[in-house]
N, CA, C and O atoms as a GROMACS GRO file, in nm:
protein
  364
    1UNK      N    1  -6.792  -1.871  -0.525
    1UNK     CA    2  -6.922  -1.930  -0.503
    1UNK      C    3  -6.967  -1.911  -0.358
    1UNK      O    4  -7.084  -1.882  -0.332
    2UNK      N    5  -6.875  -1.926  -0.265
    2UNK     CA    6  -6.911  -1.911  -0.124
    2UNK      C    7  -6.951  -1.767  -0.094
    2UNK      O    8  -7.045  -1.743  -0.018
    3UNK      N    9  -6.880  -1.671  -0.152
    3UNK     CA   10  -6.916  -1.530  -0.132
    3UNK      C   11  -7.056  -1.502  -0.183
    3UNK      O   12  -7.132  -1.430  -0.118
    4UNK      N   13  -7.091  -1.560  -0.299
    4UNK     CA   14  -7.225  -1.541  -0.354
    4UNK      C   15  -7.328  -1.601  -0.258
    4UNK      O   16  -7.434  -1.542  -0.236
    5UNK      N   17  -7.297  -1.717  -0.203
    5UNK     CA   18  -7.389  -1.785  -0.111
    5UNK      C   19  -7.413  -1.699   0.013
    5UNK      O   20  -7.527  -1.682   0.056
    6UNK      N   21  -7.306  -1.645   0.070
    6UNK     CA   22  -7.321  -1.563   0.190
    6UNK      C   23  -7.396  -1.434   0.159
    6UNK      O   24  -7.477  -1.389   0.240
    7UNK      N   25  -7.371  -1.375   0.043
    7UNK     CA   26  -7.442  -1.254   0.004
    7UNK      C   27  -7.591  -1.282  -0.011
    7UNK      O   28  -7.674  -1.200   0.029
    8UNK      N   29  -7.625  -1.396  -0.067
    8UNK     CA   30  -7.765  -1.432  -0.085
    8UNK      C   31  -7.831  -1.457   0.050
    8UNK      O   32  -7.943  -1.413   0.074
    9UNK      N   33  -7.761  -1.527   0.140
    9UNK     CA   34  -7.817  -1.552   0.273
    9UNK      C   35  -7.844  -1.421   0.346
    9UNK      O   36  -7.946  -1.407   0.413
   10UNK      N   37  -7.753  -1.326   0.333
   10UNK     CA   38  -7.770  -1.198   0.400
   10UNK      C   39  -7.881  -1.116   0.337
   10UNK      O   40  -7.943  -1.034   0.405
   11UNK      N   41  -7.906  -1.135   0.208
   11UNK     CA   42  -8.008  -1.058   0.139
   11UNK      C   43  -8.150  -1.102   0.170
   11UNK      O   44  -8.243  -1.024   0.150
   12UNK      N   45  -8.169  -1.223   0.217
   12UNK     CA   46  -8.301  -1.268   0.256
   12UNK      C   47  -8.379  -1.343   0.150
   12UNK      O   48  -8.492  -1.383   0.177
   13UNK      N   49  -8.325  -1.365   0.031
   13UNK     CA   50  -8.395  -1.440  -0.074
   13UNK      C   51  -8.367  -1.588  -0.051
   13UNK      O   52  -8.271  -1.642  -0.105
   14UNK      N   53  -8.453  -1.654   0.028
   14UNK     CA   54  -8.426  -1.790   0.070
   14UNK      C   55  -8.437  -1.891  -0.043
   14UNK      O   56  -8.363  -1.989  -0.043
   15UNK      N   57  -8.528  -1.871  -0.139
   15UNK     CA   58  -8.538  -1.965  -0.250
   15UNK      C   59  -8.409  -1.968  -0.331
   15UNK      O   60  -8.359  -2.074  -0.366
   16UNK      N   61  -8.356  -1.851  -0.359
   16UNK     CA   62  -8.231  -1.844  -0.434
   16UNK      C   63  -8.116  -1.897  -0.349
   16UNK      O   64  -8.025  -1.961  -0.402
   17UNK      N   65  -8.120  -1.871  -0.218
   17UNK     CA   66  -8.016  -1.920  -0.128
   17UNK      C   67  -8.016  -2.072  -0.124
   17UNK      O   68  -7.909  -2.134  -0.122
   18UNK      N   69  -8.133  -2.133  -0.123
   18UNK     CA   70  -8.140  -2.280  -0.122
   18UNK      C   71  -8.081  -2.338  -0.250
   18UNK      O   72  -8.009  -2.438  -0.246
   19UNK      N   73  -8.111  -2.274  -0.363
   19UNK     CA   74  -8.056  -2.320  -0.490
   19UNK      C   75  -7.905  -2.305  -0.491
   19UNK      O   76  -7.833  -2.396  -0.532
   20UNK      N   77  -7.856  -2.190  -0.446
   20UNK     CA   78  -7.711  -2.167  -0.441
   20UNK      C   79  -7.644  -2.265  -0.346
   20UNK      O   80  -7.535  -2.314  -0.374
   21UNK      N   81  -7.709  -2.293  -0.233
   21UNK     CA   82  -7.653  -2.388  -0.137
   21UNK      C   83  -7.646  -2.527  -0.198
   21UNK      O   84  -7.548  -2.598  -0.178
   22UNK      N   85  -7.749  -2.565  -0.271
   22UNK     CA   86  -7.749  -2.697  -0.334
   22UNK      C   87  -7.634  -2.710  -0.433
   22UNK      O   88  -7.566  -2.813  -0.436
   23UNK      N   89  -7.613  -2.608  -0.514
   23UNK     CA   90  -7.502  -2.611  -0.610
   23UNK      C   91  -7.369  -2.616  -0.538
   23UNK      O   92  -7.280  -2.692  -0.576
   24UNK      N   93  -7.355  -2.536  -0.434
   24UNK     CA   94  -7.231  -2.533  -0.357
   24UNK      C   95  -7.202  -2.668  -0.295
   24UNK      O   96  -7.089  -2.716  -0.302
   25UNK      N   97  -7.302  -2.731  -0.236
   25UNK     CA   98  -7.281  -2.858  -0.168
   25UNK      C   99  -7.257  -2.972  -0.265
   25UNK      O  100  -7.184  -3.066  -0.232
   26UNK      N  101  -7.315  -2.966  -0.382
   26UNK     CA  102  -7.292  -3.071  -0.481
   26UNK      C  103  -7.150  -3.065  -0.535
   26UNK      O  104  -7.097  -3.166  -0.580
   27UNK      N  105  -7.089  -2.948  -0.532
   27UNK     CA  106  -6.955  -2.931  -0.587
   27UNK      C  107  -6.845  -2.939  -0.483
   27UNK      O  108  -6.728  -2.920  -0.516
   28UNK      N  109  -6.877  -2.966  -0.358
   28UNK     CA  110  -6.776  -2.979  -0.254
   28UNK      C  111  -6.789  -3.115  -0.188
   28UNK      O  112  -6.898  -3.170  -0.176
   29UNK      N  113  -6.677  -3.168  -0.148
   29UNK     CA  114  -6.674  -3.298  -0.082
   29UNK      C  115  -6.599  -3.284   0.049
   29UNK      O  116  -6.480  -3.251   0.048
   30UNK      N  117  -6.665  -3.308   0.164
   30UNK     CA  118  -6.595  -3.294   0.291
   30UNK      C  119  -6.485  -3.399   0.305
   30UNK      O  120  -6.500  -3.513   0.261
   31UNK      N  121  -6.376  -3.360   0.366
   31UNK     CA  122  -6.266  -3.454   0.389
   31UNK      C  123  -6.275  -3.509   0.530
   31UNK      O  124  -6.356  -3.463   0.610
   32UNK      N  125  -6.192  -3.606   0.561
   32UNK     CA  126  -6.192  -3.666   0.694
   32UNK      C  127  -6.156  -3.562   0.800
   32UNK      O  128  -6.210  -3.565   0.910
   33UNK      N  129  -6.064  -3.472   0.768
   33UNK     CA  130  -6.026  -3.370   0.865
   33UNK      C  131  -6.141  -3.274   0.892
   33UNK      O  132  -6.155  -3.225   1.004
   34UNK      N  133  -6.224  -3.245   0.790
   34UNK     CA  134  -6.340  -3.159   0.811
   34UNK      C  135  -6.437  -3.224   0.909
   34UNK      O  136  -6.489  -3.157   0.998
   35UNK      N  137  -6.461  -3.352   0.894
   35UNK     CA  138  -6.555  -3.423   0.981
   35UNK      C  139  -6.503  -3.430   1.124
   35UNK      O  140  -6.581  -3.422   1.219
   36UNK      N  141  -6.372  -3.444   1.140
   36UNK     CA  142  -6.315  -3.455   1.274
   36UNK      C  143  -6.319  -3.322   1.348
   36UNK      O  144  -6.338  -3.320   1.470
   37UNK      N  145  -6.302  -3.211   1.278
   37UNK     CA  146  -6.294  -3.081   1.344
   37UNK      C  147  -6.428  -3.007   1.344
   37UNK      O  148  -6.436  -2.899   1.403
   38UNK      N  149  -6.530  -3.061   1.281
   38UNK     CA  150  -6.658  -2.991   1.272
   38UNK      C  151  -6.731  -2.994   1.407
   38UNK      O  152  -6.738  -3.098   1.472
   39UNK      N  153  -6.784  -2.880   1.448
   39UNK     CA  154  -6.859  -2.870   1.572
   39UNK      C  155  -6.999  -2.927   1.552
   39UNK      O  156  -7.063  -2.902   1.450
   40UNK      N  157  -7.044  -3.004   1.648
   40UNK     CA  158  -7.176  -3.065   1.642
   40UNK      C  159  -7.275  -2.976   1.716
   40UNK      O  160  -7.248  -2.928   1.826
   41UNK      N  161  -7.390  -2.956   1.655
   41UNK     CA  162  -7.498  -2.877   1.711
   41UNK      C  163  -7.622  -2.965   1.729
   41UNK      O  164  -7.623  -3.080   1.684
   42UNK      N  165  -7.724  -2.912   1.795
   42UNK     CA  166  -7.853  -2.981   1.802
   42UNK      C  167  -7.964  -2.880   1.777
   42UNK      O  168  -7.950  -2.761   1.806
   43UNK      N  169  -8.075  -2.930   1.722
   43UNK     CA  170  -8.192  -2.848   1.690
   43UNK      C  171  -8.269  -2.825   1.818
   43UNK      O  172  -8.307  -2.922   1.884
   44UNK      N  173  -8.294  -2.699   1.855
   44UNK     CA  174  -8.346  -2.669   1.988
   44UNK      C  175  -8.488  -2.616   1.993
   44UNK      O  176  -8.536  -2.583   2.101
   45UNK      N  177  -8.558  -2.606   1.881
   45UNK     CA  178  -8.693  -2.549   1.883
   45UNK      C  179  -8.796  -2.651   1.837
   45UNK      O  180  -8.767  -2.741   1.758
   46UNK      N  181  -8.918  -2.635   1.888
   46UNK     CA  182  -9.027  -2.723   1.849
   46UNK      C  183  -9.126  -2.656   1.754
   46UNK      O  184  -9.208  -2.724   1.691
   47UNK      N  185  -9.120  -2.522   1.743
   47UNK     CA  186  -9.217  -2.451   1.660
   47UNK      C  187  -9.189  -2.469   1.511
   47UNK      O  188  -9.283  -2.472   1.432
   48UNK      N  189  -9.064  -2.481   1.471
   48UNK     CA  190  -9.028  -2.506   1.332
   48UNK      C  191  -8.960  -2.641   1.324
   48UNK      O  192  -8.863  -2.666   1.396
   49UNK      N  193  -9.008  -2.728   1.239
   49UNK     CA  194  -8.958  -2.865   1.227
   49UNK      C  195  -8.962  -2.938   1.361
   49UNK      O  196  -8.858  -2.981   1.410
   50UNK      N  197  -9.080  -2.953   1.421
   50UNK     CA  198  -9.089  -3.016   1.552
   50UNK      C  199  -9.039  -3.160   1.554
   50UNK      O  200  -8.996  -3.210   1.658
   51UNK      N  201  -9.044  -3.229   1.439
   51UNK     CA  202  -8.997  -3.367   1.434
   51UNK      C  203  -8.844  -3.374   1.445
   51UNK      O  204  -8.788  -3.482   1.467
   52UNK      N  205  -8.776  -3.261   1.428
   52UNK     CA  206  -8.629  -3.256   1.437
   52UNK      C  207  -8.580  -3.215   1.576
   52UNK      O  208  -8.459  -3.207   1.598
   53UNK      N  209  -8.670  -3.189   1.670
   53UNK     CA  210  -8.632  -3.139   1.802
   53UNK      C  211  -8.531  -3.234   1.869
   53UNK      O  212  -8.556  -3.354   1.881
   54UNK      N  213  -8.419  -3.179   1.911
   54UNK     CA  214  -8.316  -3.256   1.980
   54UNK      C  215  -8.221  -3.333   1.890
   54UNK      O  216  -8.127  -3.394   1.939
   55UNK      N  217  -8.243  -3.332   1.759
   55UNK     CA  218  -8.157  -3.406   1.668
   55UNK      C  219  -8.025  -3.333   1.646
   55UNK      O  220  -8.019  -3.210   1.647
   56UNK      N  221  -7.920  -3.411   1.628
   56UNK     CA  222  -7.789  -3.353   1.601
   56UNK      C  223  -7.780  -3.305   1.457
   56UNK      O  224  -7.841  -3.362   1.367
   57UNK      N  225  -7.704  -3.198   1.438
   57UNK     CA  226  -7.686  -3.140   1.305
   57UNK      C  227  -7.552  -3.070   1.302
   57UNK      O  228  -7.480  -3.064   1.402
   58UNK      N  229  -7.518  -3.017   1.185
   58UNK     CA  230  -7.396  -2.938   1.171
   58UNK      C  231  -7.426  -2.816   1.086
   58UNK      O  232  -7.510  -2.821   0.997
   59UNK      N  233  -7.356  -2.708   1.114
   59UNK     CA  234  -7.372  -2.584   1.039
   59UNK      C  235  -7.272  -2.586   0.926
   59UNK      O  236  -7.151  -2.595   0.948
   60UNK      N  237  -7.323  -2.579   0.802
   60UNK     CA  238  -7.236  -2.584   0.685
   60UNK      C  239  -7.190  -2.446   0.643
   60UNK      O  240  -7.074  -2.427   0.608
   61UNK      N  241  -7.282  -2.347   0.646
   61UNK     CA  242  -7.252  -2.211   0.605
   61UNK      C  243  -7.322  -2.115   0.700
   61UNK      O  244  -7.437  -2.136   0.737
   62UNK      N  245  -7.250  -2.009   0.741
   62UNK     CA  246  -7.310  -1.907   0.826
   62UNK      C  247  -7.316  -1.775   0.750
   62UNK      O  248  -7.223  -1.741   0.676
   63UNK      N  249  -7.425  -1.702   0.768
   63UNK     CA  250  -7.439  -1.570   0.706
   63UNK      C  251  -7.420  -1.461   0.809
   63UNK      O  252  -7.412  -1.488   0.929
   64UNK      N  253  -7.413  -1.337   0.763
   64UNK     CA  254  -7.392  -1.224   0.853
   64UNK      C  255  -7.517  -1.188   0.931
   64UNK      O  256  -7.507  -1.139   1.044
   65UNK      N  257  -7.634  -1.210   0.874
   65UNK     CA  258  -7.757  -1.167   0.940
   65UNK      C  259  -7.824  -1.281   1.016
   65UNK      O  260  -7.946  -1.298   1.009
   66UNK      N  261  -7.743  -1.359   1.086
   66UNK     CA  262  -7.792  -1.464   1.175
   66UNK      C  263  -7.858  -1.580   1.101
   66UNK      O  264  -7.943  -1.649   1.159
   67UNK      N  265  -7.822  -1.604   0.974
   67UNK     CA  266  -7.872  -1.718   0.899
   67UNK      C  267  -7.765  -1.825   0.891
   67UNK      O  268  -7.646  -1.796   0.903
   68UNK      N  269  -7.808  -1.948   0.871
   68UNK     CA  270  -7.712  -2.055   0.850
   68UNK      C  271  -7.777  -2.168   0.771
   68UNK      O  272  -7.899  -2.184   0.771
   69UNK      N  273  -7.693  -2.247   0.705
   69UNK     CA  274  -7.736  -2.367   0.636
   69UNK      C  275  -7.700  -2.484   0.725
   69UNK      O  276  -7.583  -2.505   0.756
   70UNK      N  277  -7.801  -2.560   0.766
   70UNK     CA  278  -7.785  -2.670   0.862
   70UNK      C  279  -7.809  -2.802   0.790
   70UNK      O  280  -7.900  -2.814   0.708
   71UNK      N  281  -7.725  -2.902   0.822
   71UNK     CA  282  -7.746  -3.037   0.769
   71UNK      C  283  -7.763  -3.133   0.885
   71UNK      O  284  -7.681  -3.136   0.977
   72UNK      N  285  -7.870  -3.212   0.881
   72UNK     CA  286  -7.895  -3.312   0.984
   72UNK      C  287  -7.822  -3.441   0.949
   72UNK      O  288  -7.770  -3.455   0.838
   73UNK      N  289  -7.817  -3.534   1.043
   73UNK     CA  290  -7.743  -3.658   1.025
   73UNK      C  291  -7.796  -3.741   0.908
   73UNK      O  292  -7.721  -3.816   0.847
   74UNK      N  293  -7.926  -3.728   0.878
   74UNK     CA  294  -7.983  -3.806   0.768
   74UNK      C  295  -7.967  -3.737   0.632
   74UNK      O  296  -8.016  -3.788   0.531
   75UNK      N  297  -7.900  -3.621   0.628
   75UNK     CA  298  -7.874  -3.552   0.503
   75UNK      C  299  -7.970  -3.440   0.470
   75UNK      O  300  -7.949  -3.368   0.372
   76UNK      N  301  -8.077  -3.422   0.548
   76UNK     CA  302  -8.174  -3.314   0.525
   76UNK      C  303  -8.108  -3.180   0.554
   76UNK      O  304  -8.042  -3.166   0.657
   77UNK      N  305  -8.124  -3.083   0.465
   77UNK     CA  306  -8.063  -2.951   0.480
   77UNK      C  307  -8.172  -2.844   0.486
   77UNK      O  308  -8.274  -2.855   0.418
   78UNK      N  309  -8.148  -2.741   0.566
   78UNK     CA  310  -8.243  -2.632   0.579
   78UNK      C  311  -8.167  -2.502   0.608
   78UNK      O  312  -8.067  -2.503   0.679
   79UNK      N  313  -8.216  -2.392   0.552
   79UNK     CA  314  -8.163  -2.258   0.583
   79UNK      C  315  -8.250  -2.202   0.695
   79UNK      O  316  -8.372  -2.198   0.683
   80UNK      N  317  -8.187  -2.160   0.804
   80UNK     CA  318  -8.263  -2.118   0.921
   80UNK      C  319  -8.185  -2.015   1.001
   80UNK      O  320  -8.073  -1.978   0.965
   81UNK      N  321  -8.245  -1.970   1.109
   81UNK     CA  322  -8.180  -1.877   1.200
   81UNK      C  323  -8.079  -1.954   1.287
   81UNK      O  324  -8.102  -2.070   1.321
   82UNK      N  325  -7.970  -1.889   1.321
   82UNK     CA  326  -7.871  -1.954   1.408
   82UNK      C  327  -7.922  -1.967   1.551
   82UNK      O  328  -7.863  -2.039   1.631
   83UNK      N  329  -8.031  -1.897   1.584
   83UNK     CA  330  -8.090  -1.912   1.717
   83UNK      C  331  -8.153  -2.050   1.735
   83UNK      O  332  -8.178  -2.093   1.848
   84UNK      N  333  -8.179  -2.119   1.625
   84UNK     CA  334  -8.248  -2.248   1.632
   84UNK      C  335  -8.155  -2.364   1.660
   84UNK      O  336  -8.202  -2.476   1.682
   85UNK      N  337  -8.025  -2.342   1.662
   85UNK     CA  338  -7.929  -2.449   1.690
   85UNK      C  339  -7.839  -2.407   1.806
   85UNK      O  340  -7.813  -2.289   1.827
   86UNK      N  341  -7.793  -2.506   1.881
   86UNK     CA  342  -7.700  -2.484   1.990
   86UNK      C  343  -7.588  -2.587   1.982
   86UNK      O  344  -7.608  -2.698   1.933
   87UNK      N  345  -7.471  -2.549   2.029
   87UNK     CA  346  -7.358  -2.642   2.033
   87UNK      C  347  -7.384  -2.751   2.137
   87UNK      O  348  -7.439  -2.725   2.243
   88UNK      N  349  -7.342  -2.873   2.104
   88UNK     CA  350  -7.352  -2.983   2.200
   88UNK      C  351  -7.235  -2.967   2.297
   88UNK      O  352  -7.120  -2.953   2.256
   89UNK      N  353  -7.265  -2.969   2.426
   89UNK     CA  354  -7.161  -2.956   2.526
   89UNK      C  355  -7.078  -3.084   2.530
   89UNK      O  356  -7.132  -3.194   2.539
   90UNK      N  357  -6.946  -3.069   2.523
   90UNK     CA  358  -6.859  -3.186   2.532
   90UNK      C  359  -6.832  -3.216   2.679
   90UNK      O  360  -6.817  -3.126   2.762
   91UNK      N  361  -6.826  -3.343   2.707
   91UNK     CA  362  -6.798  -3.374   2.846
   91UNK      C  363  -6.852  -3.501   2.894
   91UNK      O  364  -6.833  -3.536   3.011
   0.00000   0.00000   0.00000
């Protein structure tokens, strides 16, 4: 299923990718170790989803052609470019 998801993300068919992502996420349950080791990102652009600017998120799936599936803290998910998120600096 994950291979199909990545292939779809790389192919550019975002409607099908969103459907595949929804199925994938409904059938997986993150564990405590996943949450502890997951890198935290933040939304860095105002041109797309300006109301999300500066909000923390996590990357669930990455594609080869600079696409990723992002989930925000409130559960909202979006397929977007990886240029739109940055890692939160620890410190």
